[in-house]
Every structure is written in structure tokens, then in C-alpha cells.
Short mmCIF file of C-alpha atoms in Angstrom, two decimals:
data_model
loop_
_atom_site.label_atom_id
_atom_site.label_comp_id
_atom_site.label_asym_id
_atom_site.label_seq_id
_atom_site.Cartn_x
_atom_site.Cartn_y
_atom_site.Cartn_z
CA UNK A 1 0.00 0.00 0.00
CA UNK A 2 2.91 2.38 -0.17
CA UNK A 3 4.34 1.74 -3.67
CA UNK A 4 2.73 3.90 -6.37
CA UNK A 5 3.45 2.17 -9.68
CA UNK A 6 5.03 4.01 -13.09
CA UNK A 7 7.47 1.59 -13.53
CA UNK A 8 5.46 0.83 -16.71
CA UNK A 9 6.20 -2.23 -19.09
CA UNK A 10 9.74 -3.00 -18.15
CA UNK A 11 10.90 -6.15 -16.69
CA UNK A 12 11.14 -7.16 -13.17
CA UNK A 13 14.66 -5.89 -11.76
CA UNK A 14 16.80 -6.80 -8.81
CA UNK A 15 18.41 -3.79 -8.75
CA UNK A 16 15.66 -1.47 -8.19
CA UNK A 17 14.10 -3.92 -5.98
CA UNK A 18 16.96 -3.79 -4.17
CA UNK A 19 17.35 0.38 -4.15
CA UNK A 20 13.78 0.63 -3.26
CA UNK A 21 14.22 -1.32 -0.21
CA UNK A 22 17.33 0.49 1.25
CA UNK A 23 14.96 3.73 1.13
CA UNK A 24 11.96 2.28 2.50
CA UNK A 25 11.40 -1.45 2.74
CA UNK A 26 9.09 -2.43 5.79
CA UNK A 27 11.46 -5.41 7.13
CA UNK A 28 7.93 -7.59 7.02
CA UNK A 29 10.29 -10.89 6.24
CA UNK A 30 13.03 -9.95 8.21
CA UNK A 31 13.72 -6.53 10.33
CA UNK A 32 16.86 -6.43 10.44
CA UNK A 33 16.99 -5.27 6.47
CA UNK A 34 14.33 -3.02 6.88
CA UNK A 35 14.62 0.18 4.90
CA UNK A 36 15.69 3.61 5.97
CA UNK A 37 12.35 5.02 6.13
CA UNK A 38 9.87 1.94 6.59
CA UNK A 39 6.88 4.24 6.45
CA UNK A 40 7.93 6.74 2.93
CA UNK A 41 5.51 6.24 0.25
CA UNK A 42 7.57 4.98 -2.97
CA UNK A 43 6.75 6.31 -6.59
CA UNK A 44 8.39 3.62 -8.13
CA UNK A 45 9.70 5.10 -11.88
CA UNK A 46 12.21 3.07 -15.10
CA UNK A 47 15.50 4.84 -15.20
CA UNK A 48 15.21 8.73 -16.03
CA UNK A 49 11.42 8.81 -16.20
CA UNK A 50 11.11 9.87 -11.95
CA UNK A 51 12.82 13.25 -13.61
CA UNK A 52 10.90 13.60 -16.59
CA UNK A 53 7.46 13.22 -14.66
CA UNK A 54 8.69 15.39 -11.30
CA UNK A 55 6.66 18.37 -12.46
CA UNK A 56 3.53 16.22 -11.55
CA UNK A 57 4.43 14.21 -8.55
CA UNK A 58 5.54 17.19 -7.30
CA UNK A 59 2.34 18.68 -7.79
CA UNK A 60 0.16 15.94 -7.24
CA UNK A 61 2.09 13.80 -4.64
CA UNK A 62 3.92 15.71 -2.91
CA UNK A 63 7.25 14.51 -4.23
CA UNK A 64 10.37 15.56 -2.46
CA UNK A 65 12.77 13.76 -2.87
CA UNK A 66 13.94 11.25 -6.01
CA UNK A 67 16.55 8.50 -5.54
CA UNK A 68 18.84 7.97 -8.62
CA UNK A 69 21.05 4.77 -8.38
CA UNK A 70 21.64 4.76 -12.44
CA UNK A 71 23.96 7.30 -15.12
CA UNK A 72 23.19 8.63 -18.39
CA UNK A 73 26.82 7.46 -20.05
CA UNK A 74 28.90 4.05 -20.56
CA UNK A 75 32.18 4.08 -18.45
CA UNK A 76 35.16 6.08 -20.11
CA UNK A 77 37.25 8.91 -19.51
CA UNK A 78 36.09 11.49 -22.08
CA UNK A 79 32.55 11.66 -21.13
CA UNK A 80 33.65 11.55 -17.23
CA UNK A 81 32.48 14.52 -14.92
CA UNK A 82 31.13 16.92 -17.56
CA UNK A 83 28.61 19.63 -16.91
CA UNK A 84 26.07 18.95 -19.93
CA UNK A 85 22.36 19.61 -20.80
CA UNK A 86 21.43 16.85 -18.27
CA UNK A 87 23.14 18.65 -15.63
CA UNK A 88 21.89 21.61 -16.76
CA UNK A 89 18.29 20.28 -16.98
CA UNK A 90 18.15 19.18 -13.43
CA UNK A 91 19.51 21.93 -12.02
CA UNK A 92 16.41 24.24 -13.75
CA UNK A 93 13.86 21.98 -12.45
CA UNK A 94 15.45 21.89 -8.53
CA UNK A 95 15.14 25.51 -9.21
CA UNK A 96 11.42 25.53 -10.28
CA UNK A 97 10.98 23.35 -7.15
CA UNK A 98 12.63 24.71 -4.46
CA UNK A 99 11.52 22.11 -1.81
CA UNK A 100 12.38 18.53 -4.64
CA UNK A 101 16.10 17.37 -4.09
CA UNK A 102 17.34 14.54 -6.20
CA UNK A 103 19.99 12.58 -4.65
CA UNK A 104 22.51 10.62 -6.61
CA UNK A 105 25.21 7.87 -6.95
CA UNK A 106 28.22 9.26 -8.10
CA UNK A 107 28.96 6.60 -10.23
CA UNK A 108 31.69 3.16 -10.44
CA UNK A 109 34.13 4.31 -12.68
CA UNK A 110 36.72 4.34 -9.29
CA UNK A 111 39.05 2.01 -10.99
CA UNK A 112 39.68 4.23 -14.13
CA UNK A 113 42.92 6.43 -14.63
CA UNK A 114 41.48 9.57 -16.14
CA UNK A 115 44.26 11.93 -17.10
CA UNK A 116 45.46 13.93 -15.35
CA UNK A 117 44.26 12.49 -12.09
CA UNK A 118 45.46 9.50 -10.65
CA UNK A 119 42.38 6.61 -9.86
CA UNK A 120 40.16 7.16 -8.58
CA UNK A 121 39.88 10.97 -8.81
CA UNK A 122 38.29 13.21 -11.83
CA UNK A 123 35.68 9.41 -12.38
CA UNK A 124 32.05 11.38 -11.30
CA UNK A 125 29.75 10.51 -14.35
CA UNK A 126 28.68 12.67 -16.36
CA UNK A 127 25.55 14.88 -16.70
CA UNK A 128 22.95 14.49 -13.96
CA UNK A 129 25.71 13.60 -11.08
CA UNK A 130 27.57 16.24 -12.25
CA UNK A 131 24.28 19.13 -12.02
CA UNK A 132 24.87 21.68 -8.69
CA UNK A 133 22.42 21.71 -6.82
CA UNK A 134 21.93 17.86 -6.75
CA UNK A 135 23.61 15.94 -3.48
CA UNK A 136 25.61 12.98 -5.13
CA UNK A 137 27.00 10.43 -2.79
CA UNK A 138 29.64 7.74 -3.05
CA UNK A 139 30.60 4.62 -1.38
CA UNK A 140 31.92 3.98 1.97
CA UNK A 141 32.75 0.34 2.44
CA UNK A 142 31.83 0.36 6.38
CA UNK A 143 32.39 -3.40 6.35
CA UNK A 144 35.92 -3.15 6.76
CA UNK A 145 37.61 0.63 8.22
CA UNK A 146 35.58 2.98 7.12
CA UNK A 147 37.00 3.57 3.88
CA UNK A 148 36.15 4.54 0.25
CA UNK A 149 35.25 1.94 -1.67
CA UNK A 150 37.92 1.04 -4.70
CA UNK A 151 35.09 1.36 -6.90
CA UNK A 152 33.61 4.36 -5.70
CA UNK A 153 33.77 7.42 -8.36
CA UNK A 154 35.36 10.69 -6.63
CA UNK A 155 35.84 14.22 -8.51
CA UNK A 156 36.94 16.67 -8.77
CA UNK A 157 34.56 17.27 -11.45
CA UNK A 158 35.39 19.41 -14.84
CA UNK A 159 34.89 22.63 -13.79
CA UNK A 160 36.37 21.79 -10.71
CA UNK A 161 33.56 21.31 -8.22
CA UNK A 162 33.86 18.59 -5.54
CA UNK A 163 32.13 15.78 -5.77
CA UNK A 164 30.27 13.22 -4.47
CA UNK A 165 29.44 15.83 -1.62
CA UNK A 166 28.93 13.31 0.86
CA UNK A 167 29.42 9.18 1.43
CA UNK A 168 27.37 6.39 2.60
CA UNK A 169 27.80 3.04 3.69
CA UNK A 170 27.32 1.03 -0.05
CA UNK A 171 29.66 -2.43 0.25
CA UNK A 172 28.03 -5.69 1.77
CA UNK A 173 24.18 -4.21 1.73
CA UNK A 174 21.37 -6.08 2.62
CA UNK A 175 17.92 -5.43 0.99
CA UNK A 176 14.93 -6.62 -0.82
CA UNK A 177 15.17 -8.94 -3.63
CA UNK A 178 12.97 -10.33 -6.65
CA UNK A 179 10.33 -13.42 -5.49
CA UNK A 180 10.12 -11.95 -1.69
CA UNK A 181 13.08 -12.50 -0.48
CA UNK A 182 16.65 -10.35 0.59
CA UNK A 183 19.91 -10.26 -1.14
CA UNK A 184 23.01 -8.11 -1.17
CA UNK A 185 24.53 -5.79 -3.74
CA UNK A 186 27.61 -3.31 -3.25
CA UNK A 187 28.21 -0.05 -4.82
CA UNK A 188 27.51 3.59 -5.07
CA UNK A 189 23.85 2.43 -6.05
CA UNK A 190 23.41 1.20 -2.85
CA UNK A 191 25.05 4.09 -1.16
CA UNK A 192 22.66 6.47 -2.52
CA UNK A 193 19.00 4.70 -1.28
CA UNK A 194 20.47 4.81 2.54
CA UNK A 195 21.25 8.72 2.24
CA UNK A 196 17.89 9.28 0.13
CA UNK A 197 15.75 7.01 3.08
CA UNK A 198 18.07 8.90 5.57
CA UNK A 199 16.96 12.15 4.77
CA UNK A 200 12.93 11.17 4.26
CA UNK A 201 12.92 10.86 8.41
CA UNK A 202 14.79 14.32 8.41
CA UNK A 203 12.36 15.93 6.02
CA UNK A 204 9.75 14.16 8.19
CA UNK A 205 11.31 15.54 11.61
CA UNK A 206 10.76 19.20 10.22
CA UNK A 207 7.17 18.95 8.86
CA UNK A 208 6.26 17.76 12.21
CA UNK A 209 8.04 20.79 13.78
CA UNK A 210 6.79 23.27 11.16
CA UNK A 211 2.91 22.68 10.80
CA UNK A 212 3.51 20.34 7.94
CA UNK A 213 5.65 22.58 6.07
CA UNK A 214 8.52 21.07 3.12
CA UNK A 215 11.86 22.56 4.26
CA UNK A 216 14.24 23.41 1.21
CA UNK A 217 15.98 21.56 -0.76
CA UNK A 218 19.24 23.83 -0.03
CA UNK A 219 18.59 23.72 3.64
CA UNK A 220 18.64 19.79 3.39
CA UNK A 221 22.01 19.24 1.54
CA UNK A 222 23.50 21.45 3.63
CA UNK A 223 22.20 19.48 6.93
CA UNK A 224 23.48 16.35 5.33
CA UNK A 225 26.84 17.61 4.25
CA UNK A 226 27.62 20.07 7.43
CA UNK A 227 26.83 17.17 9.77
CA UNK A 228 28.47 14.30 8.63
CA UNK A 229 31.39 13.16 9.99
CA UNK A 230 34.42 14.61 8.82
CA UNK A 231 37.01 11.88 7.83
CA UNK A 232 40.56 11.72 5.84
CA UNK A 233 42.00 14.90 5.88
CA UNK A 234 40.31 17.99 7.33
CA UNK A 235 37.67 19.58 5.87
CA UNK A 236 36.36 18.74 2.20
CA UNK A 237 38.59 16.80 0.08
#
């Protein structure tokens, strides 16, 4: 009762299953892989489509916030961390909608070279990841130290921007699977669902302390980034 299908005609696939649960699976089989936000109502979209429809759900659901485990562009250096029309596209509609933040994986191009940078740095995908007002997250393998995941795209971007903002725990996750049942996936896909379901209870938290009020989009990212905890060196890297 808290799924609202537009996946359309597309086939059945683990890997959103598996997203969709990190955000806001109900733990009905087992709690202990329940979702970030077991009570979020899920619009559940193929690919792109969530951002080409927004204009309505934000309208008529109330949408605000999209979860984006997928990239526009095949792996490769040239067509790594560019600001394009897809950037450039979501950026206008976060604009239009002040109170919609899309949250992305930054991508696992982490074991590229991409001149001049040594791996993994300058391996952010292209277009969408790389839009400014978006929060794009990479992956933390918390399995182990603590650390960035090999795999994990890092920036800086082209124009020199850092990016992914912030990191998640993505390696060894647990989380709903096809046929009712749990399974585990690792990478920046799954990194991006546990900030997204994260910041559904914090976007929850203020409507209850603001008469029902959305807070901003702006004043969200910067909640997420300014109170994470600082690791490697000092400050943003």
C-alpha cells in the first residue's frame, strides 16, 4: 500500500528492488533489512522517467525527494564529470521546485585512470551527477575501516567542483530482492538509497516541527553535508 506504480512495461529488476528497499522497505520478512524510512511512500519510476514526470508528482504527490542509483553514459574517460544539458536540466527543475532534491550515486568508474588524475579521482559521471544543486553520494565500504570503496567514483569534477558531496555506507548491503526474499549488492547504487531514506525521516522531523511545512531543498544538503562526519583529511577533500 505504499508503492505507487510508473514503472510501466519493463521487466522485473533486482536492482531497483533492491534500491527501493534500502529507502523504505518495511522489514515484514526480516527486520533487520528493513529500509531507511519503513513508512515513505515509494513512486516507483524506469531509469530517467522519476525526472521527466517530477513536475507532476511534485504537484500531485507531494514529491520531495527522487533516488537515482543509475547514469546517463557508458564508463570512459572522455565523457567523465562533464557539466552537460542533463546537468543543466536538473539543475532548472530543482530551481522551479525549491523544496524537490534529487539525490545521486556518483557513479563506479573508481578504478579508471582519467588523465590527469590518478584513480580514482576526476571518475564522477557525467551529466545528472555532475548538475549543482543535486547531493551525489559515493561509497563507503563500512564493512571493513571505514574507507572509500575502490570502486567508488570521486571528482573533482570538470569545472572543478567537488564531488560526491557526501558518502554512505554502499559495500556488503542487505535489501529486498525479486520473489520476496533479501539479497546483497555493493556499490555507489546502494550508497545512494540509505542517504535518500536517511533524509525522508529528516524531512519528516521538520514537517512535524513546522505545521507540515517542506523545508528546502538547499537547507537539506546542507544538513546532510555540514553534519556528517568529517574523515581523511580535514575539511572537504
Amino acid at each position: 500500500g505504499r508503492v505507487i506504480d510508473r514503472f510501466g512495461p519493463q521487466n522485473i529488476d533486482a536492482h531497483g528492488i533492491h534500491v527501493s528497499g534500502t529507502v523504505a522497505g518495511g522489514g515484514i520478512l526480516n527486520p533487520m533489512y528493513k529500509g531507511m524510512a519503513p513508512h515513505a511512500t515509494v513512486i516507483s519510476q524506469y531509469f530517467s522517467d522519476i525526472l521527466a514526470n517530477a513536475d507532476a508528482y511534485v504537484q500531485d504527490l507531494r514529491m520531495v525527494l527522487t533516488c537515482n542509483s543509475y547514469s546517463a553514459y557508458d564508463p570512459g574517460c572522455p565523457w567523465e564529470g562533464e557539466y552537460d544539458f542533463l546537468s543543466y536540466y536538473t539543475d532548472v527543475q530543482m530551481n522551479t521546485y525549491p523544496s524537490l532534491l534529487h539525490v545521486f550515486a556518483s557513479g563506479n568508474d573508481g578504478g579508471a585512470a582519467c588523465s590527469p588524475f590518478a584513480r580514482p579521482y576526476g571518475t564522477v559521471k557525467s551529466g545528472f551527477q555532475c548538475a549543482k544543486n543535486v547531493l551525489t553520494v559515493g561509497n563507503m565500504d563500512n564493512t571493513i575501516s571505514n574507507v572509500i570503496n575502490a570502486g567508488s567514483s570521486s571528482g573533482p569534477v570538470e569545472d572543478g567542483r567537488i564531488k560526491p558531496e557526501i558518502v554512505a555506507g554502499g559495500t556488503g548491503v542487505w535489501s529486498t530482492w525479486n520473489n520476496n526474499g533479501y539479497g546483497v549488492l555493493s556499490g555507489t547504487s546502494q550508497a545512494c538509497p540509505t542517504v535518500a531514506g536517511g533524509l525522508a525521516l529528516l524531512i519528516q522531523r521538520y514537517r512535524q516541527l513546522h505545521g507540515g511545512a517542506d523545508p528546502s531543498a538547499a537547507l537539506i544538503k546542507a544538513l546532510a553535508c555540514n553534519t556528517a562526519t568529517d574523515m581523511g583529511n580535514p575539511g572537504p577533500d
